[in-house]
Coordinates of C-alpha atoms in Angstrom, one line a residue:
M1 CA -30.6 28.9 34.5
V2 CA -33.4 31.1 33.2
I3 CA -30.8 33.7 31.9
Y4 CA -28.9 30.9 30.1
H5 CA -32.1 29.6 28.4
A6 CA -33.3 33.1 27.4
A7 CA -29.9 34.4 26.3
P8 CA -27.2 31.7 26.2
G9 CA -24.5 34.1 25.0
A10 CA -24.9 36.2 28.1
M11 CA -24.0 33.4 30.4
P12 CA -22.6 30.4 28.4
G13 CA -22.3 28.2 31.5
G14 CA -25.6 29.1 33.0
F15 CA -26.8 25.5 32.7
V16 CA -24.8 24.7 35.9
G17 CA -27.8 26.2 37.7
V18 CA -29.1 22.7 37.8
D19 CA -26.0 21.6 39.6
V20 CA -26.5 24.4 42.2
F21 CA -30.0 23.1 42.6
F22 CA -28.8 19.6 43.2
V23 CA -26.4 20.7 45.9
L24 CA -29.1 22.8 47.6
S25 CA -31.6 19.9 47.4
G26 CA -29.1 17.5 49.0
Y27 CA -28.4 20.0 51.8
L28 CA -32.1 20.8 52.6
I29 CA -33.2 17.1 52.5
T30 CA -30.3 15.9 54.6
A31 CA -30.8 18.7 57.2
L32 CA -34.5 17.9 57.4
L33 CA -33.9 14.2 57.9
V34 CA -31.1 14.6 60.4
R35 CA -33.2 16.9 62.5
E36 CA -36.0 14.4 62.5
W37 CA -33.6 11.6 63.4
A38 CA -32.1 13.6 66.3
A39 CA -35.5 14.5 67.7
N40 CA -37.3 11.1 67.3
G41 CA -34.6 8.5 66.8
R42 CA -36.4 7.5 63.6
I43 CA -37.6 8.9 60.3
D44 CA -41.3 8.7 59.2
F45 CA -40.9 7.7 55.6
T46 CA -44.6 8.0 54.8
A47 CA -44.6 11.6 56.1
F48 CA -41.4 12.4 54.2
Y49 CA -42.7 11.2 50.8
A50 CA -46.0 12.9 51.5
R51 CA -44.2 16.2 52.0
R52 CA -42.2 15.7 48.8
A53 CA -45.4 15.0 46.9
R54 CA -47.2 18.1 48.3
R55 CA -44.1 20.2 47.5
L56 CA -43.5 18.9 43.9
L57 CA -46.6 17.4 42.3
P58 CA -49.3 20.2 42.4
A59 CA -47.2 22.8 40.5
L60 CA -45.8 20.1 38.2
V61 CA -49.3 18.8 37.3
A62 CA -50.6 22.3 36.8
M63 CA -47.8 23.2 34.5
L64 CA -48.1 20.1 32.4
L65 CA -51.8 20.5 31.9
G66 CA -51.5 24.2 31.2
V67 CA -48.8 23.7 28.6
M68 CA -50.7 20.8 27.0
L69 CA -53.9 22.9 26.8
L70 CA -51.9 25.7 25.1
L71 CA -50.2 23.4 22.7
A72 CA -53.4 21.4 21.9
G73 CA -55.3 24.6 21.3
P74 CA -53.6 27.6 19.6
M75 CA -50.5 25.5 18.7
G76 CA -52.5 22.4 17.8
R77 CA -51.2 22.2 14.2
H78 CA -47.6 22.1 15.5
E79 CA -47.9 18.3 15.8
S80 CA -44.2 17.5 16.4
L81 CA -44.3 19.9 19.4
V82 CA -47.6 18.5 20.7
D83 CA -46.4 14.9 20.4
E84 CA -43.1 15.5 22.0
A85 CA -44.7 17.5 24.9
A86 CA -47.2 14.7 25.5
T87 CA -44.6 11.9 25.5
S88 CA -42.3 13.9 27.8
S89 CA -45.1 14.8 30.1
L90 CA -46.1 11.1 30.5
H91 CA -42.5 10.2 31.4
A92 CA -42.3 13.2 33.8
L93 CA -45.5 12.0 35.6
A94 CA -43.8 8.6 36.0
F95 CA -40.6 10.2 37.3
L96 CA -38.7 8.9 34.3
A97 CA -38.1 12.0 32.2
N98 CA -34.4 11.7 32.4
F99 CA -34.5 8.2 30.9
H100 CA -36.8 9.4 28.1
F101 CA -34.4 12.2 27.1
Q102 CA -31.3 10.0 27.4
A103 CA -33.0 7.6 24.9
S104 CA -34.5 10.1 22.6
T105 CA -31.9 12.9 22.2
G106 CA -28.3 13.0 21.2
G107 CA -27.7 15.0 24.3
Y108 CA -28.9 18.0 26.3
F109 CA -26.9 20.3 24.1
D110 CA -27.8 18.5 20.8
A111 CA -29.4 20.3 17.9
G112 CA -33.1 20.0 18.2
A113 CA -33.1 19.6 21.9
E114 CA -34.3 23.3 22.1
M115 CA -37.7 22.2 20.6
R116 CA -38.5 19.8 23.5
P117 CA -40.9 21.7 25.8
M118 CA -40.4 19.4 28.8
L119 CA -36.6 18.9 28.4
H120 CA -35.9 20.7 31.7
L121 CA -37.9 18.1 33.7
W122 CA -35.0 15.6 33.4
S123 CA -33.4 17.3 36.5
L124 CA -36.7 16.9 38.5
A125 CA -36.8 13.2 37.6
V126 CA -33.2 12.9 38.9
E127 CA -34.2 14.6 42.2
E128 CA -37.3 12.4 42.6
Q129 CA -35.2 9.3 42.0
F130 CA -32.7 10.6 44.6
Y131 CA -35.6 11.0 47.1
L132 CA -36.7 7.4 46.6
V133 CA -33.3 6.0 47.8
Y134 CA -31.6 8.6 49.9
P135 CA -33.7 8.5 53.1
L136 CA -33.2 4.8 53.3
L137 CA -29.5 5.2 52.7
L138 CA -29.2 8.0 55.3
V139 CA -31.0 6.0 57.9
A140 CA -28.6 3.1 57.3
L141 CA -25.6 5.4 57.7
L142 CA -27.1 7.0 60.9
R143 CA -27.9 3.7 62.4
F144 CA -24.9 1.5 61.5
A145 CA -22.2 4.2 61.2
P146 CA -23.4 6.7 63.9
G147 CA -19.9 8.0 64.5
A148 CA -19.0 8.6 60.8
P149 CA -22.0 9.0 58.6
A150 CA -20.3 11.9 56.7
R151 CA -17.2 9.8 56.0
R152 CA -19.4 6.9 54.5
L153 CA -21.4 9.4 52.5
A154 CA -18.2 11.0 51.2
M155 CA -17.0 7.6 50.0
L156 CA -20.3 7.1 48.1
A157 CA -20.0 10.5 46.6
L158 CA -16.5 9.8 45.4
G159 CA -17.7 6.6 43.8
S160 CA -20.5 8.5 42.0
L161 CA -18.0 11.2 40.8
L162 CA -15.7 8.5 39.4
L163 CA -18.6 6.9 37.7
A164 CA -19.7 10.2 36.2
E165 CA -16.1 10.8 34.9
Y166 CA -16.0 7.3 33.4
W167 CA -19.4 7.7 31.7
V168 CA -18.8 11.2 30.4
N169 CA -16.0 9.9 28.2
I170 CA -17.8 6.8 26.8
Q171 CA -21.6 7.5 27.2
P172 CA -22.0 11.2 27.8
E173 CA -25.8 11.1 27.7
R174 CA -25.8 8.6 30.6
A175 CA -23.4 10.7 32.6
F176 CA -25.6 13.8 32.1
Y177 CA -29.0 12.3 32.7
Q178 CA -28.8 9.4 35.2
M179 CA -29.1 9.8 38.9
P180 CA -26.1 7.6 39.9
A181 CA -23.8 10.0 38.0
R182 CA -25.4 13.0 39.7
F183 CA -25.6 11.5 43.2
W184 CA -22.3 13.1 44.2
E185 CA -23.6 16.5 43.6
L186 CA -26.6 15.9 45.9
A187 CA -24.4 14.2 48.4
A188 CA -22.1 17.3 48.5
G189 CA -25.0 19.3 49.9
G190 CA -25.7 16.4 52.4
L191 CA -22.1 16.5 53.6
V192 CA -22.5 20.2 54.4
A193 CA -25.6 19.5 56.4
L194 CA -23.8 16.7 58.3
S195 CA -20.9 19.0 59.2
P196 CA -21.0 20.6 62.7
A197 CA -22.6 24.0 62.9
A198 CA -20.1 26.2 64.8
A199 CA -21.3 28.3 67.6
H200 CA -19.3 31.3 66.3
A201 CA -18.4 31.7 62.6
G202 CA -14.6 31.5 62.2
R203 CA -12.5 33.3 59.6
L204 CA -12.6 30.3 57.3
S205 CA -16.4 30.3 57.3
R206 CA -16.5 34.0 56.5
V207 CA -14.2 33.5 53.5
A208 CA -16.3 30.5 52.3
L209 CA -19.2 32.6 51.1
P210 CA -17.4 35.0 48.7
A211 CA -15.1 32.2 47.6
G212 CA -18.0 29.9 46.9
L213 CA -20.0 32.6 45.0
A214 CA -16.9 33.4 42.9
L215 CA -16.5 29.7 41.9
V216 CA -20.1 29.5 40.9
L217 CA -19.9 32.7 38.8
L218 CA -16.7 31.4 37.2
A219 CA -18.4 28.2 36.3
C220 CA -21.3 30.1 34.8
L221 CA -19.0 32.1 32.6
Q222 CA -16.6 29.5 31.3
T223 CA -17.7 26.0 32.1
G224 CA -16.2 24.5 29.0
A225 CA -12.7 25.2 30.2
W226 CA -12.8 22.1 32.5
G227 CA -13.7 19.6 29.8
P228 CA -16.7 17.4 29.0
F229 CA -19.7 18.0 31.3
P230 CA -20.5 16.7 34.0
G231 CA -17.9 14.7 35.8
K232 CA -14.9 16.5 37.1
S233 CA -15.9 19.6 35.1
A234 CA -18.8 20.0 37.5
M235 CA -16.5 20.2 40.5
P236 CA -16.0 24.0 40.5
V237 CA -19.8 24.8 40.7
V238 CA -20.4 22.0 43.2
A239 CA -17.5 23.1 45.4
G240 CA -18.6 26.8 45.1
T241 CA -22.2 26.0 46.1
S242 CA -21.0 23.8 48.9
L243 CA -18.7 26.5 50.3
A244 CA -21.5 29.1 50.2
L245 CA -23.8 26.7 52.0
L246 CA -21.1 26.0 54.5
A247 CA -20.9 29.7 55.4
I248 CA -24.7 29.8 55.8
H249 CA -24.7 26.6 57.8
R250 CA -22.2 28.0 60.2
G251 CA -23.8 31.3 60.6
A252 CA -21.1 33.3 58.8
V253 CA -23.5 35.4 56.8
S254 CA -24.1 38.9 58.3
G255 CA -24.2 42.5 57.4
W256 CA -25.3 43.6 53.9
V257 CA -25.2 40.1 52.6
A258 CA -27.7 38.9 55.2
S259 CA -29.8 41.9 54.5
L260 CA -29.8 41.2 50.8
L261 CA -30.7 37.6 51.3
R262 CA -33.6 38.6 53.6
S263 CA -34.9 41.4 51.3
G264 CA -38.3 41.2 49.8
P265 CA -37.3 40.6 46.2
M266 CA -34.9 37.8 47.1
V267 CA -37.4 36.1 49.4
G268 CA -40.1 36.5 46.7
L269 CA -37.8 35.1 44.0
G270 CA -37.0 32.1 46.3
L271 CA -40.7 31.5 46.9
V272 CA -41.6 31.3 43.2
S273 CA -38.3 29.7 42.0
Y274 CA -39.7 26.2 41.6
S275 CA -42.7 27.3 39.6
L276 CA -40.5 29.7 37.6
Y277 CA -38.2 26.8 36.7
L278 CA -41.2 24.7 35.6
W279 CA -42.8 27.4 33.4
H280 CA -39.9 29.2 31.8
W281 CA -38.6 26.6 29.4
P282 CA -42.0 25.5 27.9
L283 CA -42.8 29.2 27.2
L284 CA -39.5 29.8 25.6
V285 CA -40.0 26.7 23.4
I286 CA -43.5 27.9 22.4
A287 CA -42.2 31.4 21.7
E288 CA -39.6 29.8 19.4
A289 CA -42.1 27.5 17.7
A290 CA -44.9 30.1 17.3
W291 CA -43.1 31.9 14.5
P292 CA -41.3 30.5 11.4
E293 CA -38.3 32.8 12.1
P294 CA -36.1 32.3 15.2
A295 CA -37.3 34.2 18.2
G296 CA -35.5 37.4 19.0
I297 CA -34.3 38.4 22.4
G298 CA -37.3 40.6 22.9
L299 CA -39.7 37.8 22.4
R300 CA -37.7 35.5 24.7
L301 CA -37.6 38.1 27.5
L302 CA -41.4 38.5 27.1
A303 CA -41.7 34.7 27.5
C304 CA -39.6 34.8 30.7
L305 CA -41.8 37.7 32.0
A306 CA -44.9 35.6 31.3
A307 CA -43.3 32.7 33.1
L308 CA -42.6 34.9 36.1
V309 CA -46.3 35.9 36.2
L310 CA -47.4 32.3 35.9
A311 CA -44.9 31.3 38.5
W312 CA -46.4 33.7 41.0
A313 CA -49.9 32.5 40.2
S314 CA -48.7 28.9 40.6
W315 CA -47.2 29.6 44.0
R316 CA -50.2 31.6 45.2
F317 CA -53.0 29.4 44.0
V318 CA -51.4 25.9 43.6
E319 CA -48.4 25.5 45.8
R320 CA -49.5 27.3 49.0
P321 CA -52.9 25.6 49.4
F322 CA -51.4 22.2 49.1
R323 CA -48.7 22.9 51.6
R324 CA -51.1 23.6 54.4
P325 CA -51.0 21.0 57.2
G326 CA -53.9 18.9 58.1
I327 CA -53.9 16.2 55.4
A328 CA -52.8 12.8 56.7
P329 CA -49.5 11.7 55.0
A330 CA -51.0 8.5 53.6
R331 CA -53.9 10.4 52.1
A332 CA -51.6 13.0 50.7
L333 CA -49.5 10.3 49.0
G334 CA -52.6 8.6 47.6
A335 CA -53.9 12.0 46.3
G336 CA -50.6 12.7 44.7
L337 CA -50.5 9.4 42.8
A338 CA -54.1 9.8 41.8
A339 CA -53.4 13.3 40.4
C340 CA -50.5 11.9 38.4
V341 CA -52.7 9.2 36.9
L342 CA -55.5 11.6 36.0
A343 CA -53.1 14.1 34.6
A344 CA -51.6 11.4 32.4
V345 CA -55.1 10.5 31.1
A346 CA -55.7 14.2 30.4
V347 CA -52.4 14.6 28.6
A348 CA -53.0 11.6 26.4
A349 CA -56.5 12.9 25.5
L350 CA -55.2 16.3 24.6
A351 CA -52.5 14.9 22.4
R352 CA -55.1 12.9 20.4
I353 CA -57.1 15.9 19.3
D354 CA -56.8 16.2 15.5
R355 CA -57.0 19.7 14.0
L356 CA -55.5 19.1 10.6
P357 CA -57.6 19.0 7.4
A358 CA -57.5 15.6 5.7
E359 CA -55.3 16.7 2.8
V360 CA -52.8 18.4 5.1
R361 CA -52.8 15.4 7.4
E362 CA -51.9 13.1 4.6
I363 CA -48.8 14.9 3.4
S364 CA -47.7 15.8 7.0
D365 CA -48.0 12.2 8.2
A366 CA -46.2 11.0 5.1
A367 CA -43.3 13.4 5.8
R368 CA -42.9 12.1 9.3
Q369 CA -42.7 8.5 8.1
D370 CA -40.6 9.1 5.0
L371 CA -37.4 7.7 6.5
P372 CA -34.5 5.6 5.2
S373 CA -35.2 1.9 5.2
I374 CA -32.1 1.1 7.2
L375 CA -32.8 3.5 10.1
G376 CA -32.9 1.5 13.4
Q377 CA -31.3 -1.6 11.8
C378 CA -28.0 -0.7 10.1
H379 CA -27.4 2.9 11.2
F380 CA -25.2 3.2 14.3
D381 CA -26.3 5.6 17.1
T382 CA -24.1 7.8 19.2
R383 CA -25.5 6.1 22.3
D384 CA -24.1 2.7 21.2
E385 CA -20.6 1.8 22.2
V386 CA -19.1 0.9 18.8
R387 CA -17.0 -2.2 19.3
A388 CA -16.9 -3.6 15.8
L389 CA -18.0 -2.7 12.3
K390 CA -20.1 -5.4 10.6
P391 CA -22.1 -3.9 7.7
E392 CA -22.3 -7.2 5.8
A393 CA -25.8 -7.9 7.2
C394 CA -26.9 -4.5 5.8
H395 CA -25.8 -4.8 2.2
S396 CA -28.4 -3.6 -0.3
R397 CA -28.0 -7.1 -1.9
P398 CA -27.4 -9.5 1.0
G399 CA -24.7 -12.0 0.1
V400 CA -23.2 -10.0 -2.7
P401 CA -19.8 -8.3 -2.0
P402 CA -20.4 -4.6 -2.1
T403 CA -18.7 -2.3 -4.6
Y404 CA -20.6 0.8 -3.5
A405 CA -20.6 2.3 0.0
L406 CA -22.1 5.2 1.9
W407 CA -20.1 6.9 4.6
G408 CA -21.0 9.8 7.0
D409 CA -23.3 11.0 9.7
S410 CA -27.1 10.9 9.9
H411 CA -27.3 13.2 6.9
A412 CA -25.4 10.5 5.0
L413 CA -28.0 8.1 6.2
A414 CA -30.7 10.3 4.6
W415 CA -28.9 9.7 1.3
Q416 CA -29.2 5.9 1.6
P417 CA -32.1 5.6 -1.0
Y418 CA -29.9 7.6 -3.5
A419 CA -26.8 5.4 -2.9
W420 CA -28.9 2.2 -3.1
W421 CA -30.6 3.3 -6.3
L422 CA -27.1 4.0 -7.9
A423 CA -25.9 0.5 -6.8
E424 CA -29.0 -1.1 -8.2
A425 CA -28.6 0.8 -11.5
G426 CA -25.0 -0.5 -11.6
D427 CA -26.1 -4.1 -10.9
A428 CA -24.0 -3.9 -7.6
S429 CA -24.4 -4.1 -3.9
A430 CA -23.9 -1.2 -1.4
A431 CA -22.9 -1.0 2.2
P432 CA -23.8 1.6 4.8
L433 CA -21.2 3.2 7.2
T434 CA -23.2 5.8 9.1
L435 CA -23.1 7.0 12.7
N436 CA -25.1 9.8 14.2
S437 CA -23.2 13.1 14.7
C438 CA -20.1 11.6 13.3
P439 CA -18.8 13.3 10.1
P440 CA -16.5 11.2 7.9
G441 CA -12.8 11.7 8.5
P442 CA -10.0 10.5 10.6
G443 CA -12.2 11.0 13.7
D444 CA -14.0 13.8 15.4
A445 CA -13.2 13.9 19.1
G446 CA -15.8 16.6 19.6
S447 CA -18.4 13.9 18.8
G448 CA -17.0 11.5 21.4
D449 CA -14.7 8.5 21.5
D450 CA -17.2 6.4 19.7
C451 CA -17.0 8.6 16.6
V452 CA -13.2 8.4 16.5
R453 CA -13.4 4.6 16.9
F454 CA -16.1 4.2 14.3
N455 CA -14.3 6.3 11.7
G456 CA -11.1 4.3 12.2
L457 CA -13.0 1.0 11.7
A458 CA -14.9 2.5 8.7
L459 CA -11.7 3.6 7.1
D460 CA -10.1 0.2 7.6
W461 CA -13.1 -1.4 6.0
L462 CA -13.0 0.9 3.0
A463 CA -9.3 0.5 2.5
M464 CA -9.6 -3.2 2.1
R465 CA -12.3 -3.2 -0.6
P466 CA -12.1 -2.5 -4.3
L467 CA -15.0 0.0 -4.6
D468 CA -16.5 1.5 -7.7
I469 CA -18.4 4.3 -5.9
L470 CA -18.2 5.8 -2.4
V471 CA -20.9 8.3 -1.5
I472 CA -19.8 10.7 1.3
A473 CA -22.2 13.0 3.0
Q474 CA -22.4 15.0 6.2
R475 CA -24.0 18.2 7.6
W476 CA -21.5 20.8 6.5
P477 CA -20.9 23.4 9.3
I478 CA -22.0 26.5 7.5
G479 CA -24.0 28.2 10.3
Y480 CA -27.4 26.6 9.6
S481 CA -29.1 28.0 12.6
E482 CA -27.2 31.2 13.2
V483 CA -28.0 33.9 10.7
G484 CA -24.8 35.6 9.7
A485 CA -22.7 33.1 11.7
A486 CA -19.2 32.3 10.5
P487 CA -18.4 28.6 9.9
P488 CA -15.2 28.2 12.0
Q489 CA -15.2 24.4 11.6
L490 CA -15.7 24.2 7.9
G491 CA -12.0 24.4 6.9
E492 CA -11.0 21.9 9.5
R493 CA -13.8 19.5 8.4
V494 CA -12.8 19.6 4.8
A495 CA -9.1 19.3 5.6
A496 CA -9.8 16.2 7.7
L497 CA -11.8 14.7 4.9
S498 CA -9.0 15.5 2.4
Q499 CA -6.5 13.7 4.7
V500 CA -8.7 10.6 4.6
L501 CA -9.2 10.7 0.9
E502 CA -5.4 10.3 0.5
Q503 CA -6.0 6.7 1.7
L504 CA -8.9 6.1 -0.7
G505 CA -7.1 6.6 -4.0
H506 CA -8.2 3.1 -5.1
V507 CA -11.9 4.0 -5.1
R508 CA -12.9 4.7 -8.7
R509 CA -15.4 7.5 -8.0
I510 CA -16.0 9.3 -4.7
L511 CA -19.2 11.3 -4.8
V512 CA -19.2 14.1 -2.2
M513 CA -22.7 15.4 -1.6
G514 CA -22.7 19.2 -1.3
P515 CA -24.6 21.3 1.3
L516 CA -28.4 21.3 1.3
P517 CA -30.9 24.0 2.2
D518 CA -32.5 23.8 5.7
L519 CA -35.8 24.9 7.2
S520 CA -36.5 26.9 10.4
Q521 CA -39.0 24.3 11.5
P522 CA -39.6 20.6 10.8
A523 CA -41.1 20.1 7.3
P524 CA -44.3 18.3 8.6
D525 CA -45.0 21.3 10.9
C526 CA -44.2 23.9 8.1
I527 CA -46.8 22.0 5.9
A528 CA -49.4 21.7 8.7
L529 CA -49.0 25.4 9.7
G530 CA -49.1 26.7 6.1
W531 CA -45.6 28.1 6.6
E532 CA -44.1 26.8 3.3
D533 CA -42.6 30.2 2.4
S534 CA -41.7 31.6 5.8
C535 CA -40.1 28.3 7.0
S536 CA -37.7 28.2 4.0
R537 CA -34.9 30.2 2.6
T538 CA -34.9 32.0 -0.7
A539 CA -32.9 30.2 -3.3
P540 CA -30.4 33.2 -3.7
A541 CA -30.0 33.3 0.1
H542 CA -29.2 29.6 0.2
R543 CA -26.7 29.9 -2.6
Q544 CA -25.0 32.8 -0.8
R545 CA -25.0 30.9 2.4
V546 CA -23.2 27.9 1.1
A547 CA -20.7 29.8 -1.2
R548 CA -17.8 29.4 1.3
A549 CA -18.5 25.7 1.7
W550 CA -18.4 25.2 -2.1
R551 CA -15.1 27.1 -2.3
E552 CA -13.6 24.6 0.2
L553 CA -15.1 21.6 -1.6
D554 CA -13.8 22.9 -5.0
E555 CA -10.3 22.9 -3.6
L556 CA -10.9 19.3 -2.2
A557 CA -12.0 18.1 -5.7
R558 CA -8.9 19.8 -7.3
R559 CA -6.6 17.9 -4.9
H560 CA -8.3 14.5 -5.5
P561 CA -9.0 13.4 -9.1
N562 CA -11.4 10.7 -8.1
V563 CA -13.7 13.1 -6.2
E564 CA -16.9 14.4 -7.9
L565 CA -18.9 17.1 -6.3
V566 CA -22.7 16.6 -6.3
D567 CA -24.8 19.7 -6.0
P568 CA -28.5 19.0 -5.3
T569 CA -29.6 22.6 -5.1
D570 CA -31.6 22.7 -8.4
Y571 CA -33.6 19.7 -7.2
F572 CA -34.4 21.1 -3.8
C573 CA -34.9 24.7 -4.8
D574 CA -36.9 26.4 -7.6
E575 CA -36.0 29.9 -8.9
R576 CA -37.6 31.6 -5.8
R577 CA -37.3 29.4 -2.7
C578 CA -36.0 26.1 -1.2
P579 CA -39.4 24.9 0.1
P580 CA -40.3 22.1 2.5
A581 CA -42.3 20.2 -0.2
R582 CA -41.8 19.9 -3.9
H583 CA -42.2 17.3 -6.7
G584 CA -45.4 16.1 -4.9
F585 CA -43.9 15.2 -1.6
A586 CA -42.1 16.6 1.5
L587 CA -38.4 17.1 0.8
F588 CA -37.5 16.8 4.5
W589 CA -38.7 14.7 7.4
D590 CA -37.5 17.2 9.9
S591 CA -35.8 20.6 9.4
N592 CA -32.6 19.4 7.8
H593 CA -32.7 15.6 7.0
I594 CA -34.0 14.9 3.5
S595 CA -36.9 12.5 3.2
A596 CA -36.5 9.1 1.6
S597 CA -38.7 10.2 -1.3
A598 CA -36.5 13.2 -1.9
S599 CA -33.3 11.0 -1.8
L600 CA -34.8 8.6 -4.3
G601 CA -36.3 11.3 -6.5
F602 CA -32.9 13.0 -6.7
A603 CA -31.3 9.7 -7.7
E604 CA -33.6 9.5 -10.7
A605 CA -33.0 13.1 -11.6
Y606 CA -29.2 12.7 -11.2
A607 CA -29.2 9.6 -13.4
A608 CA -31.3 11.4 -16.1
D609 CA -29.0 14.5 -16.2
P610 CA -25.8 14.0 -14.2
A611 CA -24.1 17.0 -15.7
R612 CA -26.8 19.3 -14.2
Y613 CA -26.1 18.1 -10.7
T614 CA -22.3 17.6 -11.0
R615 CA -20.3 20.7 -10.0
R616 CA -17.1 21.6 -11.7
P617 CA -14.5 23.1 -9.3
I618 CA -14.4 26.9 -9.8
D619 CA -13.1 29.9 -7.9
A620 CA -16.2 31.1 -6.1
A621 CA -16.9 34.7 -5.4
P622 CA -16.9 35.9 -1.8
D623 CA -20.0 34.8 0.1
T624 CA -22.3 36.7 2.3
E625 CA -24.9 35.2 4.7
S626 CA -28.5 36.1 4.6
R627 CA -31.8 34.6 5.2

């Protein structure tokens, strides 16, 4: 998992380390509870939860406070990072981090998720929620189905797997983040613990370890081959981990493998593994945010080394002291809850520290709030199940049939003030058709079934209406984040849009908004940190970067006479750079979505001199990518 976060290209499926962790946790907890049941005929729930609190909470609280102190101090001007860390920390202390990230991100792998310092705590929340219900469930199985607890648990695991597979196709964030969809992975470890431990390891048990490790390695290297994750695509890593555990459970590990597992480095890594997991991701995020340019591999490895040192310190001075026996279970539970409450108070206090000068605070706060007026009301979200398209309630002039429309993803939403201004200038009404992460076209299966369904409904709606102007916008895939990256999806995206435009010949004018510059950090943070230059691209670099996109769009305009290409570059860039703020306000409210003020300001500039911002299709020169 740490390798995946530090260098994703080295192990593209390394995120399945969490799934390995779930199986291991299920095995260890089940084995512990079954031993207690066999010895005493009962399970002391208070003692169990006290042990979990002593195991998990001290290191967690120490990490949260340490990271918040670091962010509120040296990183205090990076307000979006501080605010996100504080909000996530409070949810983590309430064991609800997974619900927070499900509601606030487009998904674990979504753009922007890498700037959430506590994102990794979603898995800890899933584990904590599992601990709340699993002991009660296991006692019920042991008491009321003493002859077949494994069979009953297997049935529950199968139900969880089917639920995960159902959710992953219609609500992928829920499938990823929620405990019921992950229960089967934890239960897989429990099934291994419930299996009989053979007196002598058989041939099958000896084969299980290498076979299991091979499956886990295969999953780490090419997880995407099995489809959307998790659901059935998590089966190889879960099966592999379970097989390896089965070999250990049945005593089939010997020779050099046993020596390796008992070696000092492996034992030491196991001891600090929990604290290493807690510390590594926040430090990687801080390393990324501490500089305006993307962190290189050297800086990321240095962050991981620092995390390893802090993990050892956490194990030595935080984890070990709290694991010592002698504290009554009830007192340990009470102390754990009190520590969570006090930590929450401290986190909230640290987040409220204001280190920005008044004039910087004014423009930074204005940028954060400079959002389209229809956001949260008439803009669909990828977490919604799109069943019907009813934009009538969201017309710019309610009750007036629209002759203008806006279609696209969240970047089209950012152009809403521009589209509304054009409609108002034309004494007309406009309708929004925007969905997060859903570019306009016949459908984008990569964005989920809801995008395909939404685009189908949007196209039907557009085809039935006599429109004067349709504004189309999206985030063109030109390698925004990857310096020098090729844009493999660009041609497909433009071809898909061209296919749709064949059905929209009745629209008098179709304005296709061209690619915009982006920033390496959110605009409010660039302004607060004084990184206006280092956050932004030079104007020549931006023009070179989007040259290929313009060649594709030029061809699109040549094929469709009613298409006009709108190039906002001159408004967002001066002769030297494409800065985060210009014309007296921030141009973006994050790193790539334009602010409402910029959208409205561009509308006025476009109306005053449309020729300046209208691109005539030309044969562009070959492009190169540079920063």
